[in-house]
Each structure stands twice: as structure tokens, then as C-alpha cells.
Short mmCIF file of C-alpha atoms in Angstrom, two decimals:
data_model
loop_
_atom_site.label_atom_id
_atom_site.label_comp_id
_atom_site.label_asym_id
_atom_site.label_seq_id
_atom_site.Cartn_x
_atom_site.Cartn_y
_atom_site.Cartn_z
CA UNK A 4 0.00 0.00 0.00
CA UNK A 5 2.66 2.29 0.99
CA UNK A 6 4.53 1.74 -2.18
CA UNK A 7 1.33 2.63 -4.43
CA UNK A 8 0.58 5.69 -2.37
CA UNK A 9 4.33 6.71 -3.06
CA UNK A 10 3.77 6.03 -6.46
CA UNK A 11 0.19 7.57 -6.91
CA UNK A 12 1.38 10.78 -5.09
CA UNK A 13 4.30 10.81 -7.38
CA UNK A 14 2.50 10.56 -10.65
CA UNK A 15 -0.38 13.93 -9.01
CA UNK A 16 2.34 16.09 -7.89
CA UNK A 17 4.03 15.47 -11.27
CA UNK A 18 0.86 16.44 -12.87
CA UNK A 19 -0.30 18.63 -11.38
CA UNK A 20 2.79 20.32 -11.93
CA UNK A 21 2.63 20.22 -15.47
CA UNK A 22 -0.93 21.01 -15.50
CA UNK A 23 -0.64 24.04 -13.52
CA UNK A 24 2.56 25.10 -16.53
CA UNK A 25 0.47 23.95 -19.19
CA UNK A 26 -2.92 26.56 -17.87
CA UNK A 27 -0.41 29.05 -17.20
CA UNK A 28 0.78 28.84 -21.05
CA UNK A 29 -2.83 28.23 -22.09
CA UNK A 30 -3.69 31.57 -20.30
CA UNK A 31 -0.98 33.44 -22.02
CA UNK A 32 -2.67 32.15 -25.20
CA UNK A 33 -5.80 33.68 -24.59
CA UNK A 34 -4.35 36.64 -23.49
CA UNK A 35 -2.53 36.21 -26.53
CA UNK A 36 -6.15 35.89 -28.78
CA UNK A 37 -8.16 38.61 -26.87
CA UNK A 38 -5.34 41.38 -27.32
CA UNK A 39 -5.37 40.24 -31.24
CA UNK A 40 -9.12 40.02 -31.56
CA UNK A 41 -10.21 43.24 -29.55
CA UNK A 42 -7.12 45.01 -30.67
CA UNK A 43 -9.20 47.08 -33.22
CA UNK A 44 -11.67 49.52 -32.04
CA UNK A 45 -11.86 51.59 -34.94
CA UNK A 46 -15.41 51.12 -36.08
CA UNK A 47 -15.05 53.31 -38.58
CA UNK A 48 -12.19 50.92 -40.67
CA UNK A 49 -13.51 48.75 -43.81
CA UNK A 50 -14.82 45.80 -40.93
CA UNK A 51 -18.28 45.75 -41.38
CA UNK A 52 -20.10 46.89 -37.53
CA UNK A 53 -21.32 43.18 -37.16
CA UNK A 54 -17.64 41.95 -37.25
CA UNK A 55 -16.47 44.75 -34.71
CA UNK A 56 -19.40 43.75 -32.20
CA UNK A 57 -19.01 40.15 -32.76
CA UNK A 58 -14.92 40.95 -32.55
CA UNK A 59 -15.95 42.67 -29.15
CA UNK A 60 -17.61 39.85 -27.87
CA UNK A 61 -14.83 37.24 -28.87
CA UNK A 62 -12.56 39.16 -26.47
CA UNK A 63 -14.91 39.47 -23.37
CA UNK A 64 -16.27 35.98 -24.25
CA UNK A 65 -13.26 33.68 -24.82
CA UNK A 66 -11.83 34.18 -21.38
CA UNK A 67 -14.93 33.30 -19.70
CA UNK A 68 -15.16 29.73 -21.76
CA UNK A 69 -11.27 29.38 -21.24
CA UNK A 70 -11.72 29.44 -17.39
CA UNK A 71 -14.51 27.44 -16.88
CA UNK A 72 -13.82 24.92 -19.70
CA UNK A 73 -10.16 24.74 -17.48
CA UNK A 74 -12.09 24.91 -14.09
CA UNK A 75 -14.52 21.92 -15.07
CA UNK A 76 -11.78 19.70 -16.70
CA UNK A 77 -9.78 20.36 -13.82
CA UNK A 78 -12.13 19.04 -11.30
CA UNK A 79 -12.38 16.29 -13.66
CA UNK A 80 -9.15 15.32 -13.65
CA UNK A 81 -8.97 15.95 -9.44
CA UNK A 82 -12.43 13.42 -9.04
CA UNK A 83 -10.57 10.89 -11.51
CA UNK A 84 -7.31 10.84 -9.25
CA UNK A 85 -9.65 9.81 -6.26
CA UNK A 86 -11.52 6.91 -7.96
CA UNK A 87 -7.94 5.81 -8.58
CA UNK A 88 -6.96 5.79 -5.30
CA UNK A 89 -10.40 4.11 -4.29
CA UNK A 90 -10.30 1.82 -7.19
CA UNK A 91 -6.56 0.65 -6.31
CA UNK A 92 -7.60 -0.50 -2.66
CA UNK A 93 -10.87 -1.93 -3.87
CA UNK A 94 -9.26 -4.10 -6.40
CA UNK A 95 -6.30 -5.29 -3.84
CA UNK A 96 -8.84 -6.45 -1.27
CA UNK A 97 -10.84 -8.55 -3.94
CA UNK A 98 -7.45 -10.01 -5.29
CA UNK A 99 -6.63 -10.79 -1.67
CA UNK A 100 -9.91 -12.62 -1.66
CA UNK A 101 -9.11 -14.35 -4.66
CA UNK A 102 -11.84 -12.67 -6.91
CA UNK A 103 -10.12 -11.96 -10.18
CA UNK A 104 -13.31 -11.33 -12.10
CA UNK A 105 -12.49 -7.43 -12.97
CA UNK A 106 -9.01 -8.55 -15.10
CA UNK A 107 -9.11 -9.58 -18.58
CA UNK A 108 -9.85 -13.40 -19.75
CA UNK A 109 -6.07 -13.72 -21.07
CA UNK A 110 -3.88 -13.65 -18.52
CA UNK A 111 -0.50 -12.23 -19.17
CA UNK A 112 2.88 -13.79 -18.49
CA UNK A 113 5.58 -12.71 -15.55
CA UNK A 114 6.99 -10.95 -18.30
CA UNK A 115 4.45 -9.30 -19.42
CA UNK A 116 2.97 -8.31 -15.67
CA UNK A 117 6.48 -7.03 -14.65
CA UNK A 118 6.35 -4.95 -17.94
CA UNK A 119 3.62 -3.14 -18.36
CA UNK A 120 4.11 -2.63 -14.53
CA UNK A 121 7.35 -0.13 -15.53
CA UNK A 122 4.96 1.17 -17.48
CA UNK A 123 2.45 2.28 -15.30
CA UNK A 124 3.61 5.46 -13.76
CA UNK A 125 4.45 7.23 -17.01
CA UNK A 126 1.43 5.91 -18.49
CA UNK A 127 -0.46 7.25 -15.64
CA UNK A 128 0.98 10.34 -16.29
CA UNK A 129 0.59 11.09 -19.72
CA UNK A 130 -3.09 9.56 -19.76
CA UNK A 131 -3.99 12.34 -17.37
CA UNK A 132 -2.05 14.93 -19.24
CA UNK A 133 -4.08 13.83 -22.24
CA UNK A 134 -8.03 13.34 -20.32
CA UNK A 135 -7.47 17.26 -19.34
CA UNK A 136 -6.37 18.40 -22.73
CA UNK A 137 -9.31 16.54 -24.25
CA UNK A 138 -11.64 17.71 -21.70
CA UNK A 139 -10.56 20.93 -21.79
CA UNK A 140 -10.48 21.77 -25.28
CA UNK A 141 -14.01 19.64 -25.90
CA UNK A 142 -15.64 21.55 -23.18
CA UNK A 143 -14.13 25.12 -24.16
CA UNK A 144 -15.41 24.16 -27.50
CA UNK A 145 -18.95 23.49 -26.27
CA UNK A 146 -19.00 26.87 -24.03
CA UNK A 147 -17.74 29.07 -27.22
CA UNK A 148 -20.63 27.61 -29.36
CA UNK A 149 -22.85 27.79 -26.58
CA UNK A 150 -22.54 31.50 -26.07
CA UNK A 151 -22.32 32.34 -29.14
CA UNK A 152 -25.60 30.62 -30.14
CA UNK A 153 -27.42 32.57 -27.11
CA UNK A 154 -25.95 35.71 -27.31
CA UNK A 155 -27.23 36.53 -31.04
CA UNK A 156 -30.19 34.66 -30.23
CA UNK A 157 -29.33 31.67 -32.36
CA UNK A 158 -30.75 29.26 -29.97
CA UNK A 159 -34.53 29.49 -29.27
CA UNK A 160 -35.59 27.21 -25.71
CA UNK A 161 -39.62 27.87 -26.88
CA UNK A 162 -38.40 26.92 -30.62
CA UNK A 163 -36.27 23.58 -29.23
CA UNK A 164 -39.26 22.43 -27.11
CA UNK A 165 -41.91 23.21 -29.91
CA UNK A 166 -40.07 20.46 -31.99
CA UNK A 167 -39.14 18.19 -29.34
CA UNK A 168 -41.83 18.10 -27.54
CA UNK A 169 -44.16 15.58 -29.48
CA UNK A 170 -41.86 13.49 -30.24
CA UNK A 171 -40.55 12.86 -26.32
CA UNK A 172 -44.63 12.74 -25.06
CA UNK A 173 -45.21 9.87 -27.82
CA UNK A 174 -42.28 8.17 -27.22
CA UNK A 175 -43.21 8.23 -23.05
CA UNK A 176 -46.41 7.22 -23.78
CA UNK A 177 -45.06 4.27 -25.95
CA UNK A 178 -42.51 3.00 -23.53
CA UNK A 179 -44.40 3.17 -20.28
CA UNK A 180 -47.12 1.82 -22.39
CA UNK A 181 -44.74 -0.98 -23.19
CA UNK A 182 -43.93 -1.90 -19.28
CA UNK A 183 -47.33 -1.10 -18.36
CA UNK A 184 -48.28 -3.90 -20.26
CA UNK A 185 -45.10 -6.49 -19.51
CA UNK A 186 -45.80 -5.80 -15.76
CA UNK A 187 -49.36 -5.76 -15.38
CA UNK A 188 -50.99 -7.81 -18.57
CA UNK A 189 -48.00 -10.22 -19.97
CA UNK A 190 -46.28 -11.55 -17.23
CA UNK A 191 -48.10 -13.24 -14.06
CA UNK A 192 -48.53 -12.33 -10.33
CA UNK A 193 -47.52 -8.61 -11.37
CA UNK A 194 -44.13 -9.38 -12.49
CA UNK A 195 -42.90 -11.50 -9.93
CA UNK A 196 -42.09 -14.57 -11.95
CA UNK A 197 -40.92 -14.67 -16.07
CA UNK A 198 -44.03 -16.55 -16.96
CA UNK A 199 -45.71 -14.81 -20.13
CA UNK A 200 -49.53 -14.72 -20.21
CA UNK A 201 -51.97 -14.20 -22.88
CA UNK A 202 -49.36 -15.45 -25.17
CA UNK A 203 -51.71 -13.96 -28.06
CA UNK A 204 -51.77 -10.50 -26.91
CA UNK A 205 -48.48 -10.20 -26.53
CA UNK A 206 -47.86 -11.45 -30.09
CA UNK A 207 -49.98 -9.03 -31.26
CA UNK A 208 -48.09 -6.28 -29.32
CA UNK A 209 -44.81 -7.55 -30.45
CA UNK A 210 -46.04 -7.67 -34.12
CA UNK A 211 -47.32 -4.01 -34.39
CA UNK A 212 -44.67 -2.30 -32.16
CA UNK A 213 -41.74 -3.98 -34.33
CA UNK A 214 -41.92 -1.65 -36.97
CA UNK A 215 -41.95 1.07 -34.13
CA UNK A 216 -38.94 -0.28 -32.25
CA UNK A 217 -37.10 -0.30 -35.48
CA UNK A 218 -37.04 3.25 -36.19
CA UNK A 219 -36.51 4.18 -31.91
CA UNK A 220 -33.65 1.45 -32.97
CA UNK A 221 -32.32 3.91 -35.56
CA UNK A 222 -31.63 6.80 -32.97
CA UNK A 223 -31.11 4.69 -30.33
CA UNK A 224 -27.67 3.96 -31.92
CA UNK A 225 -26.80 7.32 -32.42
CA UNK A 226 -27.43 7.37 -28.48
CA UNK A 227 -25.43 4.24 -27.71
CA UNK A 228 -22.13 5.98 -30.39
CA UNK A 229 -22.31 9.42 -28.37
CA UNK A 230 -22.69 7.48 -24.75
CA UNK A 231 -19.61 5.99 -26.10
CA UNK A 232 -17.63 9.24 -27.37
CA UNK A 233 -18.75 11.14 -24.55
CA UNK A 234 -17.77 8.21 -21.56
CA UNK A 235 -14.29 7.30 -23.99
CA UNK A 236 -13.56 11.18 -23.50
CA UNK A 237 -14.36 11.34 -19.56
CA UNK A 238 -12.95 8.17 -18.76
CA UNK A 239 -9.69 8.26 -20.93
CA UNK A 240 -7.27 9.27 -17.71
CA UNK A 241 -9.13 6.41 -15.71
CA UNK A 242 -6.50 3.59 -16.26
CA UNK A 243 -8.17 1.86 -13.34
CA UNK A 244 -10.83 0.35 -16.00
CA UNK A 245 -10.87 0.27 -19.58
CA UNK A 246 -12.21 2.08 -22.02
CA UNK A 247 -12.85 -1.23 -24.34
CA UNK A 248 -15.94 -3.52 -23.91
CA UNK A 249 -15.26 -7.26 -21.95
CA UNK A 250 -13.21 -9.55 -23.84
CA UNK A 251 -11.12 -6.85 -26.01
CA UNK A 252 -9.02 -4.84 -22.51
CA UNK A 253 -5.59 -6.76 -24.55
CA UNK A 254 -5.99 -3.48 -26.84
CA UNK A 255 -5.83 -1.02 -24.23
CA UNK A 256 -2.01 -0.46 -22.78
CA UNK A 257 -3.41 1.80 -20.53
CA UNK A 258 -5.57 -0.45 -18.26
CA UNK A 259 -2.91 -3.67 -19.04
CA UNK A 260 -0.38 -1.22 -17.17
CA UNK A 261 -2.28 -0.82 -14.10
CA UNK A 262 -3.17 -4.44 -14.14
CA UNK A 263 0.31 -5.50 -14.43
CA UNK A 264 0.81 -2.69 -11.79
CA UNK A 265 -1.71 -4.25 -9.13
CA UNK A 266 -0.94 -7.77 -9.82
CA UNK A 267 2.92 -7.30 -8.83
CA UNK A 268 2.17 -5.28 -5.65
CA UNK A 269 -0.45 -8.38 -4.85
CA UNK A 270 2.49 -11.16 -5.48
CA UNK A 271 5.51 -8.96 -3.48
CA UNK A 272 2.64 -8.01 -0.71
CA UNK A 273 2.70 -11.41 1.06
#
């Protein structure tokens, strides 16, 4: 334990010491960008007066998204170094107890443990390094289009929930229509046991709500790609799990580091 917390400590400090260099130069930057964009005040030059006032607002507005895109991705990265910490004892005391579930079906060599466990600290490192530049510049990305879109009134609430609207009341309707059925018509005793009733009903159900399903099916993919993008982005610092469904962690050298990491400290810890 105490050789983890050496090494965990080791790989935040160094972090957050780079972190702290890299938002000092990322400041700079923006300082950088607001002195070029609100350098000219001049409204009476060949800019058109919807540049200058757009101009204007660049250089009031990209600070503000540069501070709290680095605030949020900050905390981020802070919340992600103590699930490490918590993950790292959690995963110690179910090794001690001889649950192995969590680590991948192929299990590496004492070569390949003793490896990737050099690798670990650096990895660490660099992973986070990366998760708060991602975060960052996704989030400032999202704030800058954000404001943008509200400040010239780009971006109507009444206008978004005019066109949403039906579309999320039918779709409520349909799916608690859909357990409302399953729990109270289809299955017996209210749900309690898997036992399908009125087998012909529920045929009938299944038939016409196929061709419904299907197209729900349609955007719920789109759902299932962005839960992916957005988790992949969150989670790409957490080496404590992978980012890869069951069966494929081999193809992440991130979480095969930490594995290799926690399996040595479990053989050299009795």
C-alpha cells in the first residue's frame, strides 16, 4: 500500500505540476487571442459593424469559456485521481480474496505483468495529461458555441421544445405503455415470476410495435455511439478500468499497465 501511495502521489504532484505550466501557457494564449481580436476599435475601418461587435464579444467571451472549460476539466481530472486511489484498494482487497473477475480473460505472463508494470507510472501520467487536454479543449469548445448561439439569439428554448416536444410525449407514452403492459398484462402475479400470459396478446403487441422499435432502434444507436464518445472522452485518464468492452481490454495499454501494476504489488505483498 505504501509503495502505491508513493507512487500515486508521485504521478499527481508530477501532474499537477505540469498542469498548472500547461494553464499558465494556455492563459498566455488567450491573453494572446483577446489582445489580437479586440485590438481594433476603430469602427469606422472597412470591418463591417457586425464583425467589430461580434470581434468585441470574442474578447470578453473567450476568457470566460477558457476558465470554466479549465475549471470543469480540472475538477475532472482531481475526481478521476480519487476513484484511482479508491479503485486501487478496492481491487487489492478482492485479489486478496481471490476474486479476479475485474481482469481480462487472457492472462498475461511474468513478463508481461512485470512490464507493463514499468509502465504504469508514465502511463499514468501522460493519460492524465491527455483526459485534461481533451476535456478541456471539448468543453471550451462546447461553451464558445454555446454562447455564441445565445448571445445573437441563435438558440430558441420555446423553438427547441416546440419540436421536441411531441416526439418525447409519444415516445413516453409508448414506452411506459410498453412496461405497463409487460408488468401488469404479460407476465403473471404482477411481475414476480418470467411466466408470459396471454401469449396472443403479446404477439400481437410484439407484431405491431416492431416496426416502431425499429425506427426508436435507428436513434437509439446514435445514443449508444455518443454514450460511447462522450464516456471514452471522460474516462480516458481512468487507467483503473478500460475504455474497451469485456473480452477486447488486450488493446488497451493503458488499463494492461495498471493491471500488471496491481498484480505485482499483490504477489511482493505477502
Amino acid at each position: 500500500m505504501n509503495k502505491f501511495m508513493r507512487a500515486v502521489l508521485k504521478v499527481a504532484v508530477i501532474a499537477m505540476t505540469i498542469g498548472i505550466n500547461l494553464d499558465s501557457s494556455l492563459h498566455d494564449f488567450s491573453n494572446v487571442v483577446k489582445a489580437g481580436v479586440g485590438g481594433d476599435k476603430n469602427e469606422n475601418s472597412s470591418v463591417s459593424r457586425y464583425l467589430i461587435n461580434l470581434s468585441k464579444w470574442i474578447a470578453d467571451g473567450v476568457p470566460a469559456c477558457y476558465y470554466g472549460a479549465a475549471i470543469v476539466s480540472s475538477l475532472i481530472t482531481v475526481i478521476h485521481l480519487l476513484h484511482i486511489l479508491s479503485s486501487y484498494r478496492k481491487h487489492m482487497k478482492r485479489l486478496y480474496c481471490g476474486d479476479t473477475f475485474f481482469l481480462p480473460r487472457e492472462k498475461a505472463g511474468p513478463t508481461g505483468i512485470v512490464t507493463a508494470s514499468l509502465r504504469y507510472s508514465g502511463y499514468q501520467i501522460a493519460y492524465l495529461l491527455w483526459g485534461w487536454l481533451i476535456e478541456f479543449f471539448v468543453l471550451f469548445l462546447i461553451f464558445f458555441v454555446l454562447s455564441i448561439a445565445f448571445h445573437f439569439d441563435l438558440i430558441s428554448f420555446v423553438e427547441i421544445l416546440k419540436a421536441v416536444a411531441p416526439s418525447i410525449v409519444f415516445g413516453v407514452i409508448i414506452f411506459g405503455g410498453q412496461f405497463i403492459l409487460v408488468r401488469f398484462v404479460f407476465l403473471s402475479d404482477n411481475g414476480e415470476y418470467a411466466n408470459i400470459n396471454n401469449r396472443r396478446l403479446f404477439d400481437i403487441c410484439a407484431f405491431f410495435l416492431f416496426f416502431y422499435n425499429t425506427l426508436v432502434g435507428l436513434i437509439s444507436c446514435l445514443g449508444r455511439i455518443m454514450t460511447g464518445l462522450v464516456l471514452g472522452t471522460l474516462l480516458v485518464d481512468r487507467l483503473d478500468r478500460s475504455t474497451l468492452p469485456r473480452g477486447w481490454e488486450g488493446f488497451d495499454p493503458g488499463f494492461k499497465s495498471y493491471v500488471g501494476f496491481i498484480l505485482l504489488e499483490h504477489m511482493h505483498s505477502n
